[in-house]
Amino acid sequence: MHDVVRVINLVKYYPKKKKPAVDNLTFGVRLGECFGLLGVNGAGKTTTFNMLTTAIHPTSGSIQIADCDITENSGLSSHNLIGYCPQFDALLPQLTGYETLQLFARIHGYPEKVIPSLANYLIDRLSLRPHAHKPVLTYSGGNLRKISTAVATIGRPQVLLLDEPTSGMDPGAKRCLWEVIKALQRDGCSVVLTTHSMEECEVLCNRLAIMMNGQFQCFGTVPHLKQRFGEGYIIDVDLCHEKLNPLDLFPKTSQYSVLDIVGKKCSLEARGEVSLSSIFKQLLVLQSTGKITTFGVRQISLDTVFVNFVRNYEKENGEDDDNEVLEENEASSGDWEHAVEF
């Protein structure tokens, strides 16, 4: 399948830094695909996103969007291919939501006669009708994210870049926005997403990558990553007595570890070759002997996979919390002379 986005050998160094913020990154995003970019703070995500939007220039390498090399051609013609929802809302506070959408529709060159209907369509699609004629400065964080996403979709971009689009949203608003993003994918729009919500990745992403120290250390579909790094189950139990040690309830092996315990409620992780049938057998025995009252077993979540991967990576590479964080935020200084305004 044709890659709409091609990132080839992308490198970014910041002044006075020995290590690159982005180190020889290569990947592609297919037509209608949602590609998730995950990583701890300082991993290189923000720098990568800033290069995708042409806000900063790479030290070397190239980015192609719909066969247009945006590292060579960062003019308005390449921006017409991209819709961008930044991490921090860049809106005019005195304008209403309706006026904001009209303004950006005019900037994109829509005929005047279709602009009102386009603005109303986006307002209804993102459930913003009660707030449409209120100034943006009165909006909640969730509604600001909705307007920013709506602005990003104006112009029918081939590629939609979403930087934590559901930050600050309530669960209902998140699901509303997810449906909009999935509809855009069905229409052939390719999406690149950064988020701290593993649930969001599971809902939207066809493939994702975990970034550490400027490189992709893990790449694949959600089921592949779960199978590779999250083999096992999460066990939730209600203990009969708070003084019970949860690890005493199971065979003495390294396959079981306690994830969380609050009062009598406990969550454990069962990893490795342990079978689901053996887990249930043990839990039924514990329940019948009065050591636990209730229990539940579920697959390891993507959130647990991410935490496990980061923990194992840092252990294998001898890293600790005092490691130097890559200066991604230097994109806001020193390199902005190359930025192109939308």
mmCIF file of C-alpha atoms in Angstrom:
data_model
loop_
_atom_site.group_PDB
_atom_site.id
_atom_site.type_symbol
_atom_site.label_atom_id
_atom_site.label_comp_id
_atom_site.label_asym_id
_atom_site.label_seq_id
_atom_site.Cartn_x
_atom_site.Cartn_y
_atom_site.Cartn_z
ATOM 1 C CA MET A 1 0.000 0.000 0.000
ATOM 2 C CA HIS A 2 1.213 3.512 -0.865
ATOM 3 C CA ASP A 3 2.734 5.557 1.961
ATOM 4 C CA VAL A 4 1.218 9.043 2.129
ATOM 5 C CA VAL A 5 3.849 10.095 4.688
ATOM 6 C CA ARG A 6 7.471 9.024 4.255
ATOM 7 C CA VAL A 7 10.089 9.963 6.812
ATOM 8 C CA ILE A 8 13.584 8.996 5.681
ATOM 9 C CA ASN A 9 16.738 9.057 7.844
ATOM 10 C CA LEU A 10 15.482 12.033 9.847
ATOM 11 C CA VAL A 11 18.041 13.601 12.215
ATOM 12 C CA LYS A 12 17.780 16.669 14.427
ATOM 13 C CA TYR A 13 20.565 18.139 16.560
ATOM 14 C CA TYR A 14 20.049 21.142 18.812
ATOM 15 C CA PRO A 15 22.897 23.602 19.472
ATOM 16 C CA LYS A 16 25.238 22.651 22.327
ATOM 17 C CA LYS A 17 23.793 19.126 22.537
ATOM 18 C CA LYS A 18 26.000 16.129 21.777
ATOM 19 C CA LYS A 19 23.135 13.685 21.321
ATOM 20 C CA PRO A 20 20.526 14.121 18.587
ATOM 21 C CA ALA A 21 16.945 14.775 19.678
ATOM 22 C CA VAL A 22 15.869 12.627 16.710
ATOM 23 C CA ASP A 23 18.311 9.978 15.553
ATOM 24 C CA ASN A 24 18.030 8.558 12.013
ATOM 25 C CA LEU A 25 14.257 8.023 12.071
ATOM 26 C CA THR A 26 12.607 6.224 9.141
ATOM 27 C CA PHE A 27 8.930 5.266 8.865
ATOM 28 C CA GLY A 28 5.863 5.535 6.640
ATOM 29 C CA VAL A 29 2.162 6.155 7.161
ATOM 30 C CA ARG A 30 -0.285 4.511 4.775
ATOM 31 C CA LEU A 31 -3.422 5.892 3.174
ATOM 32 C CA GLY A 32 -6.233 6.044 5.754
ATOM 33 C CA GLU A 33 -3.981 4.771 8.546
ATOM 34 C CA CYS A 34 -3.698 6.162 12.067
ATOM 35 C CA PHE A 35 -0.094 5.994 13.244
ATOM 36 C CA GLY A 36 0.554 6.465 16.964
ATOM 37 C CA LEU A 37 3.743 8.026 18.302
ATOM 38 C CA LEU A 38 4.377 7.151 21.959
ATOM 39 C CA GLY A 39 7.231 7.841 24.318
ATOM 40 C CA VAL A 40 8.234 9.271 27.660
ATOM 41 C CA ASN A 41 8.884 13.006 28.015
ATOM 42 C CA GLY A 42 12.088 13.900 26.193
ATOM 43 C CA ALA A 43 11.956 10.898 23.857
ATOM 44 C CA GLY A 44 11.877 13.043 20.702
ATOM 45 C CA LYS A 45 8.140 13.063 19.915
ATOM 46 C CA THR A 46 7.687 16.834 19.983
ATOM 47 C CA THR A 47 10.770 17.419 17.838
ATOM 48 C CA THR A 48 9.513 14.861 15.296
ATOM 49 C CA PHE A 49 6.098 16.536 15.219
ATOM 50 C CA ASN A 50 7.640 19.980 14.800
ATOM 51 C CA MET A 51 9.578 18.729 11.781
ATOM 52 C CA LEU A 52 6.458 17.134 10.289
ATOM 53 C CA THR A 53 4.700 20.504 10.516
ATOM 54 C CA THR A 54 7.779 22.334 9.133
ATOM 55 C CA ALA A 55 7.924 24.438 12.319
ATOM 56 C CA ILE A 56 11.602 23.448 12.545
ATOM 57 C CA HIS A 57 14.018 22.105 9.963
ATOM 58 C CA PRO A 58 15.779 18.743 10.296
ATOM 59 C CA THR A 59 19.560 18.594 10.482
ATOM 60 C CA SER A 60 19.418 15.926 7.778
ATOM 61 C CA GLY A 61 16.966 13.522 6.184
ATOM 62 C CA SER A 62 13.711 14.149 4.371
ATOM 63 C CA ILE A 63 9.946 14.163 4.920
ATOM 64 C CA GLN A 64 7.621 13.477 2.007
ATOM 65 C CA ILE A 65 3.873 14.045 2.203
ATOM 66 C CA ALA A 66 1.872 12.904 -0.825
ATOM 67 C CA ASP A 67 5.163 12.766 -2.774
ATOM 68 C CA CYS A 68 5.934 16.404 -1.884
ATOM 69 C CA ASP A 69 9.254 16.860 -0.073
ATOM 70 C CA ILE A 70 8.315 19.347 2.639
ATOM 71 C CA THR A 71 11.916 19.672 3.827
ATOM 72 C CA GLU A 72 12.742 21.214 0.450
ATOM 73 C CA ASN A 73 9.395 22.899 -0.207
ATOM 74 C CA SER A 74 8.032 24.373 3.008
ATOM 75 C CA GLY A 75 5.799 26.907 1.271
ATOM 76 C CA LEU A 76 2.021 27.152 1.343
ATOM 77 C CA SER A 77 1.609 24.430 -1.302
ATOM 78 C CA SER A 78 2.873 21.784 1.122
ATOM 79 C CA HIS A 79 0.778 23.178 3.993
ATOM 80 C CA ASN A 80 -2.382 22.550 1.978
ATOM 81 C CA LEU A 81 -1.655 18.839 2.383
ATOM 82 C CA ILE A 82 -1.483 19.006 6.186
ATOM 83 C CA GLY A 83 -3.996 19.626 8.964
ATOM 84 C CA TYR A 84 -2.444 20.280 12.366
ATOM 85 C CA CYS A 85 -3.929 20.289 15.858
ATOM 86 C CA PRO A 86 -1.149 21.566 18.172
ATOM 87 C CA GLN A 87 -0.723 20.451 21.763
ATOM 88 C CA PHE A 88 -1.554 23.958 22.993
ATOM 89 C CA ASP A 89 -4.584 25.638 21.433
ATOM 90 C CA ALA A 90 -3.587 28.538 19.151
ATOM 91 C CA LEU A 91 -6.909 30.351 18.817
ATOM 92 C CA LEU A 92 -8.080 33.968 18.867
ATOM 93 C CA PRO A 93 -9.808 34.275 22.256
ATOM 94 C CA GLN A 94 -12.261 37.050 21.327
ATOM 95 C CA LEU A 95 -13.756 35.198 18.355
ATOM 96 C CA THR A 96 -16.629 32.775 18.792
ATOM 97 C CA GLY A 97 -16.236 29.165 17.722
ATOM 98 C CA TYR A 98 -18.405 29.849 14.666
ATOM 99 C CA GLU A 99 -16.319 32.904 13.698
ATOM 100 C CA THR A 100 -13.092 30.943 14.209
ATOM 101 C CA LEU A 101 -14.163 28.249 11.755
ATOM 102 C CA GLN A 102 -15.311 30.867 9.239
ATOM 103 C CA LEU A 103 -11.952 32.650 9.496
ATOM 104 C CA PHE A 104 -9.914 29.516 8.794
ATOM 105 C CA ALA A 105 -12.249 28.491 5.968
ATOM 106 C CA ARG A 106 -11.555 31.851 4.300
ATOM 107 C CA ILE A 107 -7.808 31.379 4.821
ATOM 108 C CA HIS A 108 -8.108 28.024 3.032
ATOM 109 C CA GLY A 109 -9.825 29.750 0.104
ATOM 110 C CA TYR A 110 -13.351 28.369 0.392
ATOM 111 C CA PRO A 111 -15.984 30.307 -1.608
ATOM 112 C CA GLU A 112 -17.871 32.744 0.618
ATOM 113 C CA LYS A 113 -21.234 31.133 -0.101
ATOM 114 C CA VAL A 114 -20.207 27.712 1.316
ATOM 115 C CA ILE A 115 -18.407 28.974 4.441
ATOM 116 C CA PRO A 116 -21.474 29.272 6.746
ATOM 117 C CA SER A 117 -22.640 25.734 5.945
ATOM 118 C CA LEU A 118 -19.108 24.345 6.430
ATOM 119 C CA ALA A 119 -18.777 26.043 9.836
ATOM 120 C CA ASN A 120 -22.198 24.760 10.921
ATOM 121 C CA TYR A 121 -21.343 21.245 9.723
ATOM 122 C CA LEU A 122 -18.154 21.144 11.822
ATOM 123 C CA ILE A 123 -19.923 22.603 14.868
ATOM 124 C CA ASP A 124 -22.621 19.925 14.713
ATOM 125 C CA ARG A 125 -20.146 17.147 13.967
ATOM 126 C CA LEU A 126 -18.156 17.956 17.107
ATOM 127 C CA SER A 127 -21.221 18.636 19.303
ATOM 128 C CA LEU A 128 -20.365 22.312 19.812
ATOM 129 C CA ARG A 129 -23.786 23.803 19.002
ATOM 130 C CA PRO A 130 -24.494 25.106 22.569
ATOM 131 C CA HIS A 131 -21.182 27.020 22.507
ATOM 132 C CA ALA A 132 -21.011 28.036 18.838
ATOM 133 C CA HIS A 133 -21.676 31.744 19.409
ATOM 134 C CA LYS A 134 -19.731 32.156 22.645
ATOM 135 C CA PRO A 135 -16.204 33.653 22.687
ATOM 136 C CA VAL A 136 -13.482 31.018 22.607
ATOM 137 C CA LEU A 137 -12.022 32.435 25.838
ATOM 138 C CA THR A 138 -15.082 31.084 27.699
ATOM 139 C CA TYR A 139 -14.567 27.512 26.424
ATOM 140 C CA SER A 140 -13.548 24.610 28.624
ATOM 141 C CA GLY A 141 -10.308 22.781 27.843
ATOM 142 C CA GLY A 142 -12.224 19.983 26.118
ATOM 143 C CA ASN A 143 -14.181 22.355 23.870
ATOM 144 C CA LEU A 144 -10.985 24.203 22.952
ATOM 145 C CA ARG A 145 -9.522 20.878 21.788
ATOM 146 C CA LYS A 146 -12.653 20.268 19.700
ATOM 147 C CA ILE A 147 -12.347 23.640 17.966
ATOM 148 C CA SER A 148 -8.617 23.096 17.351
ATOM 149 C CA THR A 149 -9.358 19.704 15.788
ATOM 150 C CA ALA A 150 -12.152 21.188 13.665
ATOM 151 C CA VAL A 151 -9.747 23.874 12.397
ATOM 152 C CA ALA A 152 -7.228 21.140 11.510
ATOM 153 C CA THR A 153 -9.785 19.335 9.335
ATOM 154 C CA ILE A 154 -10.747 22.415 7.287
ATOM 155 C CA GLY A 155 -9.381 22.084 3.774
ATOM 156 C CA ARG A 156 -9.719 18.289 3.666
ATOM 157 C CA PRO A 157 -6.027 17.601 4.380
ATOM 158 C CA GLN A 158 -4.439 14.387 3.159
ATOM 159 C CA VAL A 159 -2.540 14.111 6.448
ATOM 160 C CA LEU A 160 -3.869 15.080 9.878
ATOM 161 C CA LEU A 161 -1.296 15.683 12.631
ATOM 162 C CA LEU A 162 -2.871 15.477 16.094
ATOM 163 C CA ASP A 163 -0.783 16.359 19.155
ATOM 164 C CA GLU A 164 -2.694 15.081 22.214
ATOM 165 C CA PRO A 165 -6.092 16.000 20.702
ATOM 166 C CA THR A 166 -8.248 14.756 23.601
ATOM 167 C CA SER A 167 -6.257 16.300 26.444
ATOM 168 C CA GLY A 168 -8.706 17.747 28.986
ATOM 169 C CA MET A 169 -11.770 16.085 27.473
ATOM 170 C CA ASP A 170 -14.390 14.141 29.402
ATOM 171 C CA PRO A 171 -15.019 10.508 28.315
ATOM 172 C CA GLY A 172 -18.091 11.392 26.235
ATOM 173 C CA ALA A 173 -16.296 14.153 24.344
ATOM 174 C CA LYS A 174 -13.337 11.841 23.696
ATOM 175 C CA ARG A 175 -15.564 9.241 22.095
ATOM 176 C CA CYS A 176 -17.223 11.910 19.968
ATOM 177 C CA LEU A 177 -13.837 13.054 18.659
ATOM 178 C CA TRP A 178 -12.664 9.475 18.119
ATOM 179 C CA GLU A 179 -15.661 8.864 15.855
ATOM 180 C CA VAL A 180 -14.790 11.980 13.844
ATOM 181 C CA ILE A 181 -11.175 10.817 13.442
ATOM 182 C CA LYS A 182 -12.262 7.326 12.379
ATOM 183 C CA ALA A 183 -14.662 8.831 9.823
ATOM 184 C CA LEU A 184 -11.806 10.906 8.391
ATOM 185 C CA GLN A 185 -9.711 7.734 8.102
ATOM 186 C CA ARG A 186 -12.513 6.009 6.220
ATOM 187 C CA ASP A 187 -12.483 8.948 3.800
ATOM 188 C CA GLY A 188 -8.779 8.299 3.135
ATOM 189 C CA CYS A 189 -7.161 10.796 5.505
ATOM 190 C CA SER A 190 -3.935 9.566 7.124
ATOM 191 C CA VAL A 191 -3.473 10.472 10.800
ATOM 192 C CA VAL A 192 -0.320 10.835 12.897
ATOM 193 C CA LEU A 193 -1.202 10.918 16.587
ATOM 194 C CA THR A 194 0.713 11.602 19.779
ATOM 195 C CA THR A 195 -1.108 10.898 23.019
ATOM 196 C CA HIS A 196 -0.595 9.843 26.617
ATOM 197 C CA SER A 197 -3.837 7.832 26.488
ATOM 198 C CA MET A 198 -3.198 4.164 25.787
ATOM 199 C CA GLU A 199 -6.962 3.674 25.457
ATOM 200 C CA GLU A 200 -6.934 6.214 22.631
ATOM 201 C CA CYS A 201 -4.169 4.286 20.866
ATOM 202 C CA GLU A 202 -6.104 1.032 21.145
ATOM 203 C CA VAL A 203 -9.223 2.667 19.680
ATOM 204 C CA LEU A 204 -7.608 4.610 16.831
ATOM 205 C CA CYS A 205 -4.149 3.337 15.901
ATOM 206 C CA ASN A 206 -3.501 0.773 13.183
ATOM 207 C CA ARG A 207 0.194 0.829 14.060
ATOM 208 C CA LEU A 208 2.257 2.608 16.664
ATOM 209 C CA ALA A 209 5.847 3.171 17.688
ATOM 210 C CA ILE A 210 7.434 3.667 21.095
ATOM 211 C CA MET A 211 10.202 6.249 20.935
ATOM 212 C CA MET A 212 13.184 6.378 23.297
ATOM 213 C CA ASN A 213 16.267 8.583 22.976
ATOM 214 C CA GLY A 214 15.275 9.843 19.543
ATOM 215 C CA GLN A 215 14.783 6.397 17.978
ATOM 216 C CA PHE A 216 11.941 3.924 17.523
ATOM 217 C CA GLN A 217 12.659 1.065 19.916
ATOM 218 C CA CYS A 218 9.393 -0.741 19.281
ATOM 219 C CA PHE A 219 7.139 -0.707 16.200
ATOM 220 C CA GLY A 220 4.032 -2.616 15.148
ATOM 221 C CA THR A 221 0.302 -3.149 15.532
ATOM 222 C CA VAL A 222 -1.338 -3.043 18.967
ATOM 223 C CA PRO A 223 -1.913 -6.847 19.044
ATOM 224 C CA HIS A 224 1.716 -7.432 17.997
ATOM 225 C CA LEU A 225 3.063 -5.216 20.784
ATOM 226 C CA LYS A 226 0.794 -6.845 23.343
ATOM 227 C CA GLN A 227 1.972 -10.284 22.276
ATOM 228 C CA ARG A 228 5.633 -9.245 22.219
ATOM 229 C CA PHE A 229 5.838 -7.192 25.406
ATOM 230 C CA GLY A 230 2.652 -7.882 27.336
ATOM 231 C CA GLU A 231 2.255 -11.632 27.485
ATOM 232 C CA GLY A 232 0.155 -12.512 30.512
ATOM 233 C CA TYR A 233 -2.854 -11.345 32.499
ATOM 234 C CA ILE A 234 -3.944 -8.832 35.127
ATOM 235 C CA ILE A 235 -5.644 -10.383 38.174
ATOM 236 C CA ASP A 236 -7.921 -8.216 40.338
ATOM 237 C CA VAL A 237 -8.901 -9.671 43.714
ATOM 238 C CA ASP A 238 -10.697 -8.558 46.873
ATOM 239 C CA LEU A 239 -8.823 -9.969 49.867
ATOM 240 C CA CYS A 240 -10.712 -11.194 52.926
ATOM 241 C CA HIS A 241 -8.082 -9.644 55.219
ATOM 242 C CA GLU A 242 -5.855 -6.610 54.606
ATOM 243 C CA LYS A 243 -2.924 -8.323 56.324
ATOM 244 C CA LEU A 244 -2.736 -11.052 53.673
ATOM 245 C CA ASN A 245 0.307 -10.860 51.413
ATOM 246 C CA PRO A 246 -1.088 -11.223 47.853
ATOM 247 C CA LEU A 247 2.044 -13.041 46.682
ATOM 248 C CA ASP A 248 1.421 -15.754 49.306
ATOM 249 C CA LEU A 249 -1.783 -16.662 47.479
ATOM 250 C CA PHE A 250 0.008 -17.924 44.374
ATOM 251 C CA PRO A 251 2.848 -20.369 43.650
ATOM 252 C CA LYS A 252 6.278 -19.008 44.614
ATOM 253 C CA THR A 253 7.554 -18.080 41.162
ATOM 254 C CA SER A 254 8.717 -14.909 39.470
ATOM 255 C CA GLN A 255 5.646 -15.056 37.229
ATOM 256 C CA TYR A 256 3.496 -13.082 39.674
ATOM 257 C CA SER A 257 4.030 -9.503 40.805
ATOM 258 C CA VAL A 258 1.881 -6.989 42.671
ATOM 259 C CA LEU A 259 0.882 -3.962 40.597
ATOM 260 C CA ASP A 260 -1.306 -2.140 43.091
ATOM 261 C CA ILE A 261 -2.888 -2.674 46.493
ATOM 262 C CA VAL A 262 -5.359 -0.389 48.283
ATOM 263 C CA GLY A 263 -6.930 -1.793 51.423
ATOM 264 C CA LYS A 264 -8.370 -5.175 50.516
ATOM 265 C CA LYS A 265 -8.318 -4.532 46.762
ATOM 266 C CA CYS A 266 -5.279 -5.844 44.936
ATOM 267 C CA SER A 267 -4.091 -6.101 41.327
ATOM 268 C CA LEU A 268 -1.396 -8.577 40.284
ATOM 269 C CA GLU A 269 0.341 -9.326 37.021
ATOM 270 C CA ALA A 270 0.805 -12.908 35.832
ATOM 271 C CA ARG A 271 3.475 -13.180 33.131
ATOM 272 C CA GLY A 272 5.309 -15.800 31.146
ATOM 273 C CA GLU A 273 3.991 -19.295 30.508
ATOM 274 C CA VAL A 274 1.243 -19.195 33.142
ATOM 275 C CA SER A 275 -2.038 -20.401 31.620
ATOM 276 C CA LEU A 276 -5.467 -18.853 32.014
ATOM 277 C CA SER A 277 -6.895 -22.173 33.224
ATOM 278 C CA SER A 278 -4.298 -22.475 36.002
ATOM 279 C CA ILE A 279 -5.034 -18.910 37.132
ATOM 280 C CA PHE A 280 -8.776 -19.584 37.364
ATOM 281 C CA LYS A 281 -8.184 -22.875 39.143
ATOM 282 C CA GLN A 282 -6.045 -21.158 41.786
ATOM 283 C CA LEU A 283 -8.524 -18.279 42.199
ATOM 284 C CA LEU A 284 -11.461 -20.649 42.718
ATOM 285 C CA VAL A 285 -9.483 -22.491 45.408
ATOM 286 C CA LEU A 286 -8.664 -19.181 47.135
ATOM 287 C CA GLN A 287 -12.312 -18.158 47.014
ATOM 288 C CA SER A 288 -13.573 -21.471 48.375
ATOM 289 C CA THR A 289 -11.064 -21.349 51.266
ATOM 290 C CA GLY A 290 -12.096 -17.831 52.263
ATOM 291 C CA LYS A 291 -8.912 -15.972 51.316
ATOM 292 C CA ILE A 292 -10.522 -13.818 48.619
ATOM 293 C CA THR A 293 -14.129 -12.752 48.108
ATOM 294 C CA THR A 294 -14.250 -11.781 44.427
ATOM 295 C CA PHE A 295 -11.830 -11.847 41.500
ATOM 296 C CA GLY A 296 -11.467 -10.839 37.876
ATOM 297 C CA VAL A 297 -8.968 -11.664 35.131
ATOM 298 C CA ARG A 298 -8.228 -9.509 32.094
ATOM 299 C CA GLN A 299 -5.652 -9.226 29.350
ATOM 300 C CA ILE A 300 -2.690 -6.944 29.913
ATOM 301 C CA SER A 301 -3.530 -3.464 28.636
ATOM 302 C CA LEU A 302 -1.463 -1.363 26.264
ATOM 303 C CA ASP A 303 -0.761 0.916 29.224
ATOM 304 C CA THR A 304 0.925 -1.980 31.054
ATOM 305 C CA VAL A 305 2.816 -2.935 27.880
ATOM 306 C CA PHE A 306 4.158 0.622 27.607
ATOM 307 C CA VAL A 307 5.237 0.761 31.262
ATOM 308 C CA ASN A 308 6.886 -2.680 31.022
ATOM 309 C CA PHE A 309 8.708 -1.742 27.828
ATOM 310 C CA VAL A 310 10.073 1.528 29.237
ATOM 311 C CA ARG A 311 11.127 -0.175 32.484
ATOM 312 C CA ASN A 312 12.920 -3.004 30.633
ATOM 313 C CA TYR A 313 14.559 -0.622 28.156
ATOM 314 C CA GLU A 314 15.946 1.579 30.911
ATOM 315 C CA LYS A 315 17.152 -1.463 32.854
ATOM 316 C CA GLU A 316 18.925 -2.950 29.814
ATOM 317 C CA ASN A 317 20.529 0.369 28.898
ATOM 318 C CA GLY A 318 21.545 1.329 32.430
ATOM 319 C CA GLU A 319 19.421 4.477 32.416
ATOM 320 C CA ASP A 320 17.959 6.198 35.445
ATOM 321 C CA ASP A 321 15.744 9.132 36.276
ATOM 322 C CA ASP A 322 18.732 11.482 36.346
ATOM 323 C CA ASN A 323 19.430 10.950 32.656
ATOM 324 C CA GLU A 324 19.676 14.083 30.580
ATOM 325 C CA VAL A 325 16.334 14.814 28.950
ATOM 326 C CA LEU A 326 16.564 15.686 25.289
ATOM 327 C CA GLU A 327 15.865 19.347 24.754
ATOM 328 C CA GLU A 328 12.792 19.008 22.549
ATOM 329 C CA ASN A 329 11.352 22.268 23.738
ATOM 330 C CA GLU A 330 14.294 24.128 22.251
ATOM 331 C CA ALA A 331 12.135 24.055 19.133
ATOM 332 C CA SER A 332 10.573 27.179 20.602
ATOM 333 C CA SER A 333 13.890 29.041 20.533
ATOM 334 C CA GLY A 334 16.878 29.199 18.237
ATOM 335 C CA ASP A 335 15.188 27.374 15.351
ATOM 336 C CA TRP A 336 12.051 29.457 15.001
ATOM 337 C CA GLU A 337 13.702 31.782 12.506
ATOM 338 C CA HIS A 338 13.006 28.991 9.995
ATOM 339 C CA ALA A 339 9.355 28.589 11.010
ATOM 340 C CA VAL A 340 6.667 29.186 8.413
ATOM 341 C CA GLU A 341 3.414 30.623 9.686
ATOM 342 C CA PHE A 342 0.136 29.025 8.635
#
